[in-house]
Coordinates of C-alpha atoms in Angstrom, one line a residue:
X188 CA 53.4 193.1 -24.7
X189 CA 51.6 196.4 -25.9
X190 CA 48.1 197.0 -27.1
X191 CA 46.9 199.7 -29.3
X192 CA 43.9 200.5 -31.5
X193 CA 44.1 200.7 -35.2
X194 CA 41.6 202.4 -37.8
X195 CA 40.8 198.8 -39.0
X196 CA 39.2 198.2 -35.5
X197 CA 41.6 195.3 -34.9
X198 CA 43.9 194.4 -32.0
X199 CA 47.4 194.8 -32.6
X200 CA 49.7 192.7 -30.3
X201 CA 53.4 192.6 -30.0
X202 CA 55.1 189.5 -28.7
X203 CA 58.9 189.6 -28.8
X204 CA 60.2 190.7 -32.2
X205 CA 57.2 189.1 -34.1
X206 CA 53.7 190.7 -34.1
X207 CA 50.3 189.2 -35.1
X208 CA 46.7 190.8 -35.5
X209 CA 43.7 189.2 -34.0
X210 CA 40.8 190.5 -35.8
X211 CA 37.2 190.4 -33.9
X212 CA 34.1 190.8 -35.8
X213 CA 32.2 193.0 -33.2
X214 CA 32.2 196.2 -31.5
X215 CA 30.5 197.4 -28.1
X216 CA 31.1 200.0 -25.5
X217 CA 33.2 197.7 -23.5
X218 CA 35.1 195.0 -25.5
X219 CA 35.8 191.9 -23.5
X220 CA 38.9 190.1 -24.9
X221 CA 40.4 187.0 -23.7
X222 CA 43.9 186.5 -24.4
X223 CA 46.5 184.4 -22.5
X224 CA 49.9 186.3 -21.7
X225 CA 52.8 184.5 -23.3
X226 CA 55.0 187.2 -22.0
X227 CA 54.3 190.0 -19.2
X228 CA 55.8 193.3 -20.5
X229 CA 54.2 196.9 -20.1
X230 CA 50.5 196.9 -21.0
X231 CA 48.9 200.4 -21.8
X232 CA 45.2 201.3 -22.0
X233 CA 44.0 198.3 -20.2
X234 CA 42.7 197.3 -16.8
X235 CA 44.6 194.3 -15.8
X236 CA 43.5 191.8 -13.2
X237 CA 46.4 189.3 -12.6
X238 CA 44.1 186.7 -11.1
X239 CA 42.1 186.2 -14.5
X240 CA 43.2 185.1 -17.9
X241 CA 41.6 188.0 -19.9
X242 CA 41.7 191.7 -19.7
X243 CA 39.0 194.5 -20.2
X244 CA 40.0 197.1 -22.9
X245 CA 38.4 200.5 -21.5
X246 CA 38.9 202.7 -24.6
X247 CA 35.7 203.8 -26.0
X248 CA 35.0 202.4 -29.5
X249 CA 33.1 204.1 -31.9
X250 CA 29.8 202.4 -32.5
X251 CA 29.3 201.6 -36.3
X252 CA 28.1 198.1 -36.0
X253 CA 26.0 197.5 -39.1
X254 CA 23.2 195.5 -37.2
X255 CA 20.6 197.1 -35.8
X256 CA 20.1 195.7 -32.3
X257 CA 17.9 198.2 -30.7
X258 CA 15.5 195.7 -29.8
X259 CA 18.1 193.3 -28.5
X260 CA 19.7 196.1 -26.3
X261 CA 16.5 196.6 -24.6
X262 CA 16.4 193.1 -23.4
X263 CA 18.7 191.7 -20.8
X264 CA 16.9 188.2 -20.4
X265 CA 19.8 186.5 -21.9
X266 CA 22.3 188.0 -19.4
X267 CA 19.9 187.4 -16.4
X268 CA 19.8 183.6 -17.6
X269 CA 23.7 183.5 -17.7
X270 CA 23.8 185.3 -14.3
X271 CA 21.5 182.6 -12.8
X272 CA 23.6 179.9 -14.1
X273 CA 26.9 181.5 -12.8
X274 CA 25.6 182.6 -9.2
X275 CA 24.0 179.2 -8.2
X276 CA 25.4 175.7 -8.0
X277 CA 25.3 173.4 -10.9
X278 CA 22.7 171.1 -9.5
X279 CA 20.4 173.8 -8.5
X280 CA 17.0 173.7 -10.2
X281 CA 17.0 177.4 -10.8
X282 CA 20.5 176.9 -12.6
X283 CA 19.3 173.9 -14.4
X284 CA 16.0 175.8 -15.8
X285 CA 18.2 178.7 -16.9
X286 CA 21.0 176.4 -18.6
X287 CA 18.2 174.7 -20.5
X288 CA 16.8 178.1 -21.6
X289 CA 20.2 179.4 -23.0
X290 CA 20.7 176.2 -24.9
X291 CA 17.3 175.9 -26.4
X292 CA 16.6 179.8 -27.2
X293 CA 17.6 181.0 -30.5
X294 CA 19.2 184.4 -29.7
X295 CA 20.3 187.3 -32.3
X296 CA 23.8 187.7 -33.1
X297 CA 24.4 190.7 -30.6
X298 CA 23.0 188.7 -27.7
X299 CA 25.1 185.6 -28.6
X300 CA 28.2 187.9 -28.5
X301 CA 27.0 189.5 -25.0
X302 CA 26.7 186.0 -23.6
X303 CA 30.0 185.0 -25.0
X304 CA 31.8 188.2 -23.3
X305 CA 30.3 187.6 -20.0
X306 CA 30.4 183.6 -19.9
X307 CA 32.9 182.3 -17.4
X308 CA 35.0 179.1 -17.9
X309 CA 33.1 176.4 -16.2
X310 CA 29.8 177.6 -17.6
X311 CA 31.3 177.7 -21.0
X312 CA 32.6 174.1 -20.6
X313 CA 29.2 173.0 -19.6
X314 CA 27.6 174.6 -22.6
X315 CA 30.2 173.2 -24.9
X316 CA 29.5 169.6 -23.9
X317 CA 25.8 170.0 -24.4
X318 CA 24.3 168.4 -27.8
X319 CA 23.1 170.9 -30.4
X320 CA 24.3 173.9 -28.7
X321 CA 25.4 176.9 -31.0
X322 CA 29.0 177.9 -31.3
X323 CA 27.9 181.5 -31.4
X324 CA 27.6 181.3 -27.6
X325 CA 31.4 181.6 -27.4
X326 CA 33.8 184.1 -28.7
X327 CA 34.8 183.6 -32.4
X328 CA 38.4 181.8 -33.1
X329 CA 41.2 184.2 -33.2
X330 CA 42.2 185.2 -36.8
X331 CA 46.0 185.4 -36.7
X332 CA 48.3 186.9 -39.1
X333 CA 52.0 187.2 -38.3
X334 CA 53.7 190.3 -39.2
X335 CA 57.3 191.7 -39.1
X336 CA 57.6 194.5 -36.6
X337 CA 56.8 197.6 -38.9
X338 CA 54.8 200.9 -38.6
X339 CA 52.3 199.5 -41.3
X340 CA 49.4 197.4 -40.0
X341 CA 49.6 195.4 -43.5
X342 CA 50.2 192.0 -42.8
X343 CA 53.7 190.7 -44.2
X344 CA 53.5 186.8 -44.1
X345 CA 56.5 185.8 -41.8
X346 CA 55.0 182.7 -40.1
X347 CA 58.3 180.9 -40.8
X348 CA 60.2 183.5 -38.7
X349 CA 57.7 183.0 -35.8
X350 CA 58.2 179.1 -36.0
X351 CA 61.9 179.5 -36.4
X352 CA 62.1 181.5 -33.1
X353 CA 59.6 179.0 -31.3
X354 CA 61.8 176.0 -32.5
X355 CA 65.0 177.6 -31.2
X356 CA 63.6 178.3 -27.8
X357 CA 62.4 174.7 -27.7
X358 CA 65.5 173.3 -28.7
X359 CA 67.6 175.4 -26.3
X360 CA 65.3 174.4 -23.2
X361 CA 65.5 170.7 -24.3
X362 CA 68.8 169.4 -23.0
X363 CA 67.3 166.0 -21.9
X364 CA 65.0 165.5 -24.8
X365 CA 64.7 162.3 -27.0
X366 CA 66.9 161.9 -29.9
X367 CA 64.1 162.0 -32.2
X368 CA 62.6 165.2 -30.9
X369 CA 66.1 166.7 -31.0
X370 CA 66.5 165.4 -34.9
X371 CA 63.0 167.0 -35.9
X372 CA 63.7 170.0 -34.1
X373 CA 67.1 170.6 -35.5
X374 CA 65.9 169.8 -39.1
X375 CA 62.9 172.1 -38.8
X376 CA 65.6 175.1 -37.7
X377 CA 67.8 174.1 -40.8
X378 CA 64.7 174.3 -43.2
X379 CA 63.5 177.5 -41.8
X380 CA 67.0 179.1 -41.7
X381 CA 68.2 177.8 -45.3
X382 CA 65.1 176.5 -47.0
X383 CA 66.6 173.0 -46.8
X384 CA 67.9 170.7 -44.3
X385 CA 71.2 168.4 -44.3
X386 CA 69.6 164.9 -43.5
X387 CA 67.6 162.4 -45.5
X388 CA 64.1 161.2 -43.9
X389 CA 61.7 159.0 -45.4
X390 CA 60.7 159.7 -49.0
X391 CA 57.2 159.9 -48.1
X392 CA 57.6 163.2 -46.4
X393 CA 56.8 166.1 -48.4
X394 CA 59.5 168.7 -47.9
X395 CA 58.1 171.7 -49.7
X396 CA 60.2 175.0 -49.4
X397 CA 58.6 177.3 -46.9
X398 CA 59.0 180.2 -49.3
X399 CA 56.8 178.3 -51.8
X400 CA 54.1 178.2 -49.4
X401 CA 54.1 182.0 -48.9
X402 CA 54.2 182.5 -52.6
X403 CA 51.2 180.3 -53.2
X404 CA 49.3 181.9 -50.3
X405 CA 49.9 185.3 -51.8
X406 CA 48.9 184.3 -55.1
X407 CA 45.5 182.9 -53.7
X408 CA 46.5 179.3 -54.6
X409 CA 45.8 176.3 -52.1
X410 CA 48.7 176.5 -49.5
X411 CA 50.4 173.3 -48.5
X412 CA 51.9 172.9 -45.1
X413 CA 55.5 171.3 -44.6
X414 CA 54.9 168.3 -42.5
X415 CA 58.5 168.5 -41.1
X416 CA 57.5 171.3 -38.7
X417 CA 54.3 169.5 -37.6
X418 CA 56.2 166.4 -36.8
X419 CA 58.9 168.7 -34.7
X420 CA 55.8 170.3 -32.9
X421 CA 54.4 166.8 -32.2
X422 CA 57.6 165.5 -31.0
X423 CA 58.2 168.4 -28.7
X424 CA 54.8 167.8 -27.3
X425 CA 54.6 164.2 -26.8
X426 CA 58.2 163.4 -25.5
X427 CA 59.4 166.4 -23.5
X428 CA 57.4 168.3 -20.9
X429 CA 59.7 171.1 -20.7
X430 CA 60.0 171.6 -24.5
X431 CA 56.2 171.5 -24.7
X432 CA 55.8 174.2 -21.9
X433 CA 58.2 176.3 -24.1
X434 CA 56.3 176.0 -27.2
X435 CA 53.1 177.0 -25.4
X436 CA 54.7 180.0 -23.7
X437 CA 56.0 180.8 -27.3
X438 CA 52.7 181.1 -28.8
X439 CA 51.7 177.4 -29.9
X440 CA 48.0 177.9 -29.3
X441 CA 48.1 180.8 -31.8
X442 CA 50.1 178.9 -34.2
X443 CA 47.4 176.1 -34.2
X444 CA 44.7 178.8 -35.0
X445 CA 46.8 180.0 -37.9
X446 CA 47.2 176.5 -39.4
X447 CA 43.5 175.9 -38.9
X448 CA 42.6 179.3 -40.6
X449 CA 44.8 179.2 -43.6
X450 CA 45.1 175.6 -44.6
X451 CA 42.0 173.8 -46.2
X452 CA 43.5 170.3 -46.1
X453 CA 41.3 168.2 -43.8
X454 CA 44.7 166.3 -42.7
X455 CA 46.0 169.6 -41.3
X456 CA 42.9 170.2 -39.5
X457 CA 42.9 166.6 -38.2
X458 CA 46.6 167.2 -37.1
X459 CA 45.6 170.4 -35.3
X460 CA 42.7 168.6 -33.6
X461 CA 44.9 165.6 -32.2
X462 CA 47.6 168.1 -31.4
X463 CA 45.1 170.0 -29.2
X464 CA 43.9 166.9 -27.6
X465 CA 47.4 165.9 -26.6
X466 CA 47.9 169.2 -25.1
X467 CA 44.5 168.7 -23.1
X468 CA 46.5 165.8 -21.3
X469 CA 48.5 168.5 -19.3
X470 CA 46.4 170.4 -16.8
X471 CA 48.6 173.4 -16.6
X472 CA 47.5 174.2 -20.3
X473 CA 43.6 174.1 -20.0
X474 CA 43.2 177.7 -19.4
X475 CA 44.6 178.2 -22.7
X476 CA 42.0 176.6 -24.6
X477 CA 39.5 179.3 -23.1
X478 CA 41.8 182.3 -23.1
X479 CA 42.8 181.7 -26.9
X480 CA 39.1 181.2 -28.0
X481 CA 39.1 177.5 -29.0
X482 CA 35.7 176.6 -27.6
X483 CA 33.7 177.7 -30.5
X484 CA 36.0 175.5 -32.5
X485 CA 35.7 172.5 -30.4
X486 CA 31.7 172.9 -30.4
X487 CA 31.7 172.7 -34.1
X488 CA 33.9 169.8 -34.2
X489 CA 32.3 168.1 -31.6
X490 CA 29.1 168.3 -33.9
X491 CA 31.0 167.1 -37.0
X492 CA 30.9 164.0 -38.8
X493 CA 34.6 163.7 -39.0
X494 CA 36.1 161.4 -36.5
X495 CA 39.2 162.9 -36.4
X496 CA 37.6 166.1 -35.2
X497 CA 34.7 164.9 -33.1
X498 CA 36.7 162.4 -30.9
X499 CA 39.5 165.0 -30.4
X500 CA 37.0 167.5 -29.3
X501 CA 35.3 165.1 -26.8
X502 CA 38.6 164.1 -25.5
X503 CA 39.6 167.8 -25.0
X504 CA 36.4 168.8 -23.4
X505 CA 36.4 165.8 -21.0
X506 CA 40.0 166.5 -20.0
X507 CA 39.1 170.2 -19.4
X508 CA 36.3 169.2 -17.2
X509 CA 38.1 166.5 -15.2
X510 CA 39.2 167.6 -11.7
X511 CA 42.0 165.2 -11.1
X512 CA 45.0 165.4 -13.3
X513 CA 45.3 161.4 -12.7
X514 CA 42.2 160.7 -14.6
X515 CA 42.8 162.5 -17.9
X516 CA 42.3 160.8 -21.4
X517 CA 46.1 160.2 -22.2
X518 CA 47.4 160.4 -25.9
X519 CA 46.4 156.8 -26.8
X520 CA 42.8 156.8 -25.5
X521 CA 39.8 158.4 -27.3
X522 CA 36.5 158.5 -25.8
X523 CA 33.6 157.0 -28.5
X524 CA 30.7 157.2 -26.3
X525 CA 29.3 159.4 -24.6
X526 CA 30.7 162.4 -26.6
X527 CA 28.6 165.0 -24.7
X528 CA 28.0 165.7 -20.9
X529 CA 26.2 162.7 -19.4
X530 CA 25.0 162.1 -15.7
X531 CA 23.7 158.8 -16.5
X532 CA 25.7 155.8 -14.8
X533 CA 27.7 153.9 -17.2
X534 CA 27.7 150.4 -16.1
X535 CA 30.1 148.8 -18.7
X536 CA 33.5 149.7 -20.3
X537 CA 33.9 148.6 -23.8
X538 CA 37.5 149.0 -24.9
X539 CA 38.6 148.8 -28.7
X540 CA 42.0 147.7 -29.3
X541 CA 43.0 147.9 -33.2
X542 CA 45.9 145.7 -34.7
X543 CA 48.6 146.2 -37.3
X544 CA 48.2 149.3 -39.7
X545 CA 45.0 150.0 -37.9
X546 CA 43.9 153.1 -35.9
X547 CA 40.9 154.4 -34.0
X548 CA 39.9 156.4 -36.9
X549 CA 39.9 153.7 -39.5
X550 CA 39.6 150.3 -37.9
X551 CA 36.2 150.4 -36.6
X552 CA 34.3 151.4 -39.7
X553 CA 31.6 149.9 -41.6
X554 CA 32.7 147.8 -44.6
X555 CA 33.8 150.0 -47.3
X556 CA 31.6 148.4 -49.8
X557 CA 28.6 150.2 -48.2
X558 CA 30.4 153.5 -48.3
X559 CA 27.8 154.9 -50.7
X560 CA 24.8 154.2 -48.6
X561 CA 23.1 156.9 -46.5
X562 CA 23.6 155.0 -43.4
X563 CA 27.3 154.4 -43.7
X564 CA 29.3 154.8 -40.5
X565 CA 32.9 155.5 -40.0
X566 CA 32.8 153.9 -36.4
X567 CA 30.1 151.2 -35.8
X568 CA 30.7 150.7 -32.1
X569 CA 29.6 154.4 -31.6
X570 CA 26.7 154.4 -34.1
X571 CA 25.4 151.0 -33.6
X572 CA 26.6 149.3 -30.3
X573 CA 26.0 152.5 -28.2
X574 CA 22.4 152.9 -29.3
X575 CA 21.5 149.1 -28.9
X576 CA 23.2 148.6 -25.6
X577 CA 22.3 151.5 -22.9
X578 CA 24.8 152.5 -20.3
X579 CA 28.1 151.8 -21.9
X580 CA 31.3 153.7 -22.0
X581 CA 33.1 153.2 -25.1
X582 CA 37.1 153.8 -25.3
X583 CA 39.2 153.4 -28.3
X584 CA 43.0 152.6 -28.1
X585 CA 45.3 154.4 -30.6
X586 CA 48.8 153.6 -31.4
X587 CA 51.1 153.5 -34.3
X588 CA 52.3 150.4 -36.0
X589 CA 55.0 149.5 -38.8
X590 CA 55.2 146.6 -41.1
X591 CA 58.9 147.5 -42.1
X592 CA 61.7 149.6 -40.5
X593 CA 61.8 151.5 -43.6
X594 CA 58.7 153.3 -42.7
X595 CA 59.9 154.3 -39.2
X596 CA 61.2 157.8 -39.7
X597 CA 63.0 158.0 -36.2
X598 CA 63.7 155.4 -33.6
X599 CA 65.2 156.0 -30.1
X600 CA 64.9 154.7 -26.6
X601 CA 61.5 156.3 -26.4
X602 CA 60.1 154.3 -29.3
X603 CA 57.5 151.3 -28.4
X604 CA 57.3 148.6 -30.6
X605 CA 57.5 145.1 -28.7
X606 CA 54.2 143.5 -27.4
X607 CA 55.7 143.7 -23.9
X608 CA 56.3 147.4 -24.1
X609 CA 53.0 148.2 -25.7
X610 CA 50.9 146.3 -23.2
X611 CA 52.9 148.0 -20.4
X612 CA 52.4 151.4 -21.9
X613 CA 48.8 150.7 -22.4
X614 CA 48.2 149.5 -18.9
X615 CA 49.3 152.9 -17.5
X616 CA 47.0 154.9 -20.0
X617 CA 44.0 152.6 -19.2
X618 CA 44.4 153.2 -15.4
X619 CA 44.7 157.1 -16.1
X620 CA 41.4 156.5 -18.0
X621 CA 39.7 154.8 -14.8
X622 CA 39.5 151.6 -16.7
X623 CA 39.1 149.1 -14.0
X624 CA 36.5 150.8 -11.9
X625 CA 33.7 149.0 -13.7
X626 CA 33.2 145.7 -15.8
X627 CA 35.2 145.5 -19.1
X628 CA 34.7 143.9 -22.3
X629 CA 37.6 144.1 -24.9
X630 CA 37.0 144.1 -28.4
X631 CA 40.3 143.4 -30.4
X632 CA 41.7 143.1 -33.9
X633 CA 44.8 141.4 -34.9
X634 CA 47.8 142.3 -33.0
X635 CA 45.6 144.3 -30.7
X636 CA 44.1 141.0 -29.2
X637 CA 47.8 140.0 -28.7
X638 CA 48.5 143.3 -26.7
X639 CA 45.6 142.8 -24.5
X640 CA 46.3 139.1 -23.9
X641 CA 50.0 140.1 -23.0
X642 CA 48.6 143.1 -20.7
X643 CA 46.2 140.7 -18.9
X644 CA 48.8 138.0 -18.4
X645 CA 51.3 140.6 -16.9
X646 CA 48.5 141.7 -14.6
X647 CA 47.9 138.1 -13.6
X648 CA 51.7 137.3 -12.8
X649 CA 52.1 140.7 -11.0
X650 CA 52.0 141.4 -7.3
X651 CA 50.9 145.1 -7.8
X652 CA 47.5 145.6 -6.3
X653 CA 46.9 148.5 -8.3
X654 CA 46.7 146.5 -11.4
X655 CA 44.4 143.8 -10.3
X656 CA 41.2 145.7 -10.9
X657 CA 41.5 145.6 -14.6
X658 CA 42.0 141.7 -14.7
X659 CA 39.3 141.2 -12.2
X660 CA 36.7 143.4 -13.8
X661 CA 37.4 141.8 -17.5
X662 CA 34.4 139.9 -18.3
X663 CA 34.7 139.2 -21.8
X664 CA 37.0 139.6 -25.1
X665 CA 36.3 139.6 -28.5
X666 CA 39.1 138.4 -30.9
X667 CA 38.9 139.4 -34.7
X668 CA 41.5 137.5 -36.7
X669 CA 44.0 137.6 -33.8
X670 CA 47.1 135.5 -34.7
X671 CA 47.2 133.6 -31.4
X672 CA 50.0 131.1 -32.7
X673 CA 51.5 133.6 -35.2
X674 CA 51.0 134.3 -38.9
X675 CA 52.6 133.6 -42.2
X676 CA 53.0 137.1 -43.1
X677 CA 56.0 137.4 -40.9
X678 CA 57.9 134.2 -42.7
X679 CA 60.2 135.3 -45.6
X680 CA 63.4 133.9 -47.2
X681 CA 66.6 135.5 -45.9
X682 CA 66.9 137.6 -49.0
X683 CA 63.2 138.9 -49.0
X684 CA 63.7 139.8 -45.4
X685 CA 66.8 142.0 -46.0
X686 CA 64.8 143.9 -48.8
X687 CA 61.5 144.3 -46.6
X688 CA 63.2 144.8 -43.3
X689 CA 60.2 143.9 -41.3
X690 CA 59.6 145.8 -38.1
X691 CA 60.4 144.1 -34.6
X692 CA 56.5 144.0 -33.8
X693 CA 56.0 142.1 -37.1
X694 CA 58.8 139.7 -36.4
X695 CA 56.9 138.8 -33.3
X696 CA 54.1 137.5 -35.0
X697 CA 55.9 134.7 -36.9
X698 CA 54.1 131.4 -37.1
X699 CA 55.1 129.0 -34.3
X700 CA 56.8 131.7 -32.2
X701 CA 57.8 130.4 -29.0
X702 CA 56.8 133.7 -27.2
X703 CA 53.5 133.5 -28.7
X704 CA 52.9 130.1 -27.9
X705 CA 54.1 130.6 -24.4
X706 CA 51.8 133.6 -24.0
X707 CA 48.9 131.8 -25.2
X708 CA 49.3 128.7 -22.8
X709 CA 49.5 131.3 -19.8
X710 CA 46.5 133.3 -21.2
X711 CA 44.2 129.9 -21.4
X712 CA 45.1 128.9 -17.9
X713 CA 44.3 132.5 -16.7
X714 CA 41.0 132.5 -18.7
X715 CA 39.9 129.4 -17.0
X716 CA 40.8 130.7 -13.5
X717 CA 39.1 133.9 -14.1
X718 CA 36.0 132.7 -16.1
X719 CA 36.4 135.2 -18.8
X720 CA 33.9 134.8 -21.9
X721 CA 35.7 134.6 -25.2
X722 CA 34.3 135.1 -28.8
X723 CA 36.7 134.7 -31.7
X724 CA 36.5 135.2 -35.4
X725 CA 38.6 133.9 -38.2
X726 CA 39.1 134.8 -41.8
X727 CA 39.1 132.9 -45.0
X728 CA 40.2 135.4 -47.7
X729 CA 43.8 136.7 -48.0
X730 CA 44.5 140.5 -47.9
X731 CA 47.1 142.0 -50.1
X732 CA 49.4 144.8 -48.8
X733 CA 52.4 146.5 -50.3
X734 CA 55.4 146.0 -48.2
X735 CA 57.9 148.9 -49.6
X736 CA 58.4 147.6 -53.2
X737 CA 57.0 144.0 -52.6
X738 CA 53.6 142.7 -52.2
X739 CA 52.8 140.8 -49.2
X740 CA 49.6 138.5 -48.5
X741 CA 48.2 138.4 -45.1
X742 CA 46.1 135.8 -43.8
X743 CA 45.8 134.5 -40.2
X744 CA 45.2 130.6 -40.5
X745 CA 42.2 129.2 -38.9
X746 CA 44.2 127.2 -36.5
X747 CA 45.9 130.5 -35.3
X748 CA 42.8 132.5 -35.2
X749 CA 41.0 129.8 -33.1
X750 CA 42.2 130.1 -29.6
X751 CA 40.3 126.9 -28.5
X752 CA 38.5 128.6 -25.7
X753 CA 34.9 130.0 -25.8
X754 CA 33.2 130.3 -29.4
X755 CA 34.9 130.4 -32.8
X756 CA 33.3 131.4 -36.0
X757 CA 34.8 131.8 -39.7
X758 CA 34.0 134.9 -41.6
X759 CA 33.8 135.0 -45.4
X760 CA 36.3 138.1 -45.2
X761 CA 40.0 139.0 -45.4
X762 CA 42.0 140.1 -42.6
X763 CA 41.1 143.8 -42.6
X764 CA 37.5 143.4 -43.2
X765 CA 36.9 140.9 -40.4
X766 CA 36.1 143.6 -38.0
X767 CA 34.3 145.8 -40.4
X768 CA 30.6 144.6 -40.6
X769 CA 28.8 145.1 -43.9
X770 CA 25.6 145.8 -42.0
X771 CA 23.8 145.1 -38.7
X772 CA 22.8 141.6 -39.7
X773 CA 26.4 140.6 -40.4
X774 CA 27.8 137.8 -38.1
X775 CA 30.7 140.0 -37.3
X776 CA 28.3 142.4 -35.5
X777 CA 25.4 140.3 -34.6
X778 CA 27.3 137.9 -32.8
X779 CA 29.3 140.5 -30.9
X780 CA 26.0 142.4 -29.8
X781 CA 24.6 139.3 -28.6
X782 CA 27.8 138.3 -26.7
X783 CA 28.1 141.7 -25.0
X784 CA 24.2 141.8 -24.2
X785 CA 24.5 138.4 -22.6
X786 CA 27.5 139.4 -20.5
X787 CA 25.7 142.8 -19.4
X788 CA 22.5 140.8 -18.5
X789 CA 24.5 138.4 -16.4
X790 CA 26.4 141.0 -14.6
X791 CA 22.9 142.7 -13.9
X792 CA 22.0 139.5 -12.3
X793 CA 19.3 138.6 -14.7
X794 CA 20.5 135.0 -14.8
X795 CA 21.6 132.8 -12.0
X796 CA 25.0 134.0 -12.4
X797 CA 26.6 130.7 -13.7
X798 CA 29.0 130.2 -16.4
X799 CA 26.8 127.4 -17.8
X800 CA 24.0 130.2 -18.3
X801 CA 26.1 132.4 -20.7
X802 CA 27.4 129.4 -22.5
X803 CA 23.8 128.2 -23.3
X804 CA 22.8 131.7 -24.4
X805 CA 25.9 132.1 -26.7
X806 CA 25.5 128.5 -28.2
X807 CA 21.9 129.2 -29.2
X808 CA 22.7 132.4 -30.8
X809 CA 25.8 131.3 -32.9
X810 CA 24.2 128.2 -34.2

């Protein structure tokens, strides 16, 4: 790796045969640049400390910064405050006072930049998790442009060559990777080498020629990303640790910067945010978030109204601050509340589990009919529930589902589709998220309720003492439109079934399924033994969805939605809207709120602790 200064006052970095320019919008007598070393070659004109993840560039730079910062240079209060924070323990009163002053003071740009240059990782992490903090307290995100190795500093957009090298290294290192990972990596290599690939995948994937992207970029048109490459990156990250490490060592964090900088499509930014969240699951990658200047981006994302960004940022910052690698939020778990650093004791866990065709970022939104109102929320548990019931930790489970096998782009032995498989994986992810250490209330929709039932029954029938706390701490379950005894959606004529090719998870939902009936019977017995409160909702309207070229109607019948335990209430809604209240006075929210409050109060010891007490409270509320 070589560094030299250009007349454009940018940092020129050579990595292997491909180069990039990282532009910084500031100058000072000593420029502190954080940068992760993806390769360790000769480094010239720098002072290197192998124990740190940044370098000091010692060459003097001409000071032609346009801002007049004479007054700011005469004051070093901001650096003294930072020094007090970093020289004392976090719970020290002096440190806390200095921290409060830093976060609440409006500095000028030069002072912000000096704080960013001198701030250490732990202090930066605490700052990033503070509500309302300015992203100027962190070094600006890297502006990356990929170049061919030439004597000219002018950028030549050769991002495809960089990706090709990265995928080839990953493919070479992944001898034991999954078939799907291998497939997407090989297809990406073919596309980058030839501009096309030799195999057909789902038609919904938009395979744009990479050269069209660069052509549109140079002509100032809105560029489009080829999602095949993003799928290949995602596969390598999620399913093969060795290949994930190879991608990171090859410059993945810089690739993600490039995608965020050069594509305006929000979906690309969503993907970048969620990919970073998946990388944060691995403790060995944590230093890269700091050394490649992602903190300013994370702060902006955390304060965004877009769930895909704010929840991903909250997950990343939580994982970076977690000391134990055994307690990091895994891929499937997102933190809904609290998003920021919070020292208050959380007495209850509320765990949201969506159903068929759902997801963390769409299932728990307010009803779409209210979208034009100023108070509309994309996540009513986060906006309403957290405000009305104090000291809750809200978690959401996120997983992918399919109605038809035609929608599955790749399936191998790593694929998780059955209720049994999903419940087993969910159990591992919940244990990693410290679920089971405090009382739990589950809020489920559709197939999500079946997964929770399967998981709790499996724990009840297991002899593993590590699993028992999740069952023992379960105090209540909310079921929105859960097909306890199956649904008509999974019943077709043989001819129609061949056309639709229903997924295995959908076939499990057949009306009258013996496995579902057996699960429900065991679940009811367990509920009675454990004394777990249940609140269930049914639907009265049909939902219409498209199954490939066919129209399918979804409705969970009343006799299937009613588990015959706890309290049951019919809603004048369809399957997908039953868990999306129109407003706070809707039964689908009001009843859940009272259900949760009654359980929380009982757990506090406000009542006599009897099951009769909670039954009386619920009955008076729901009548």
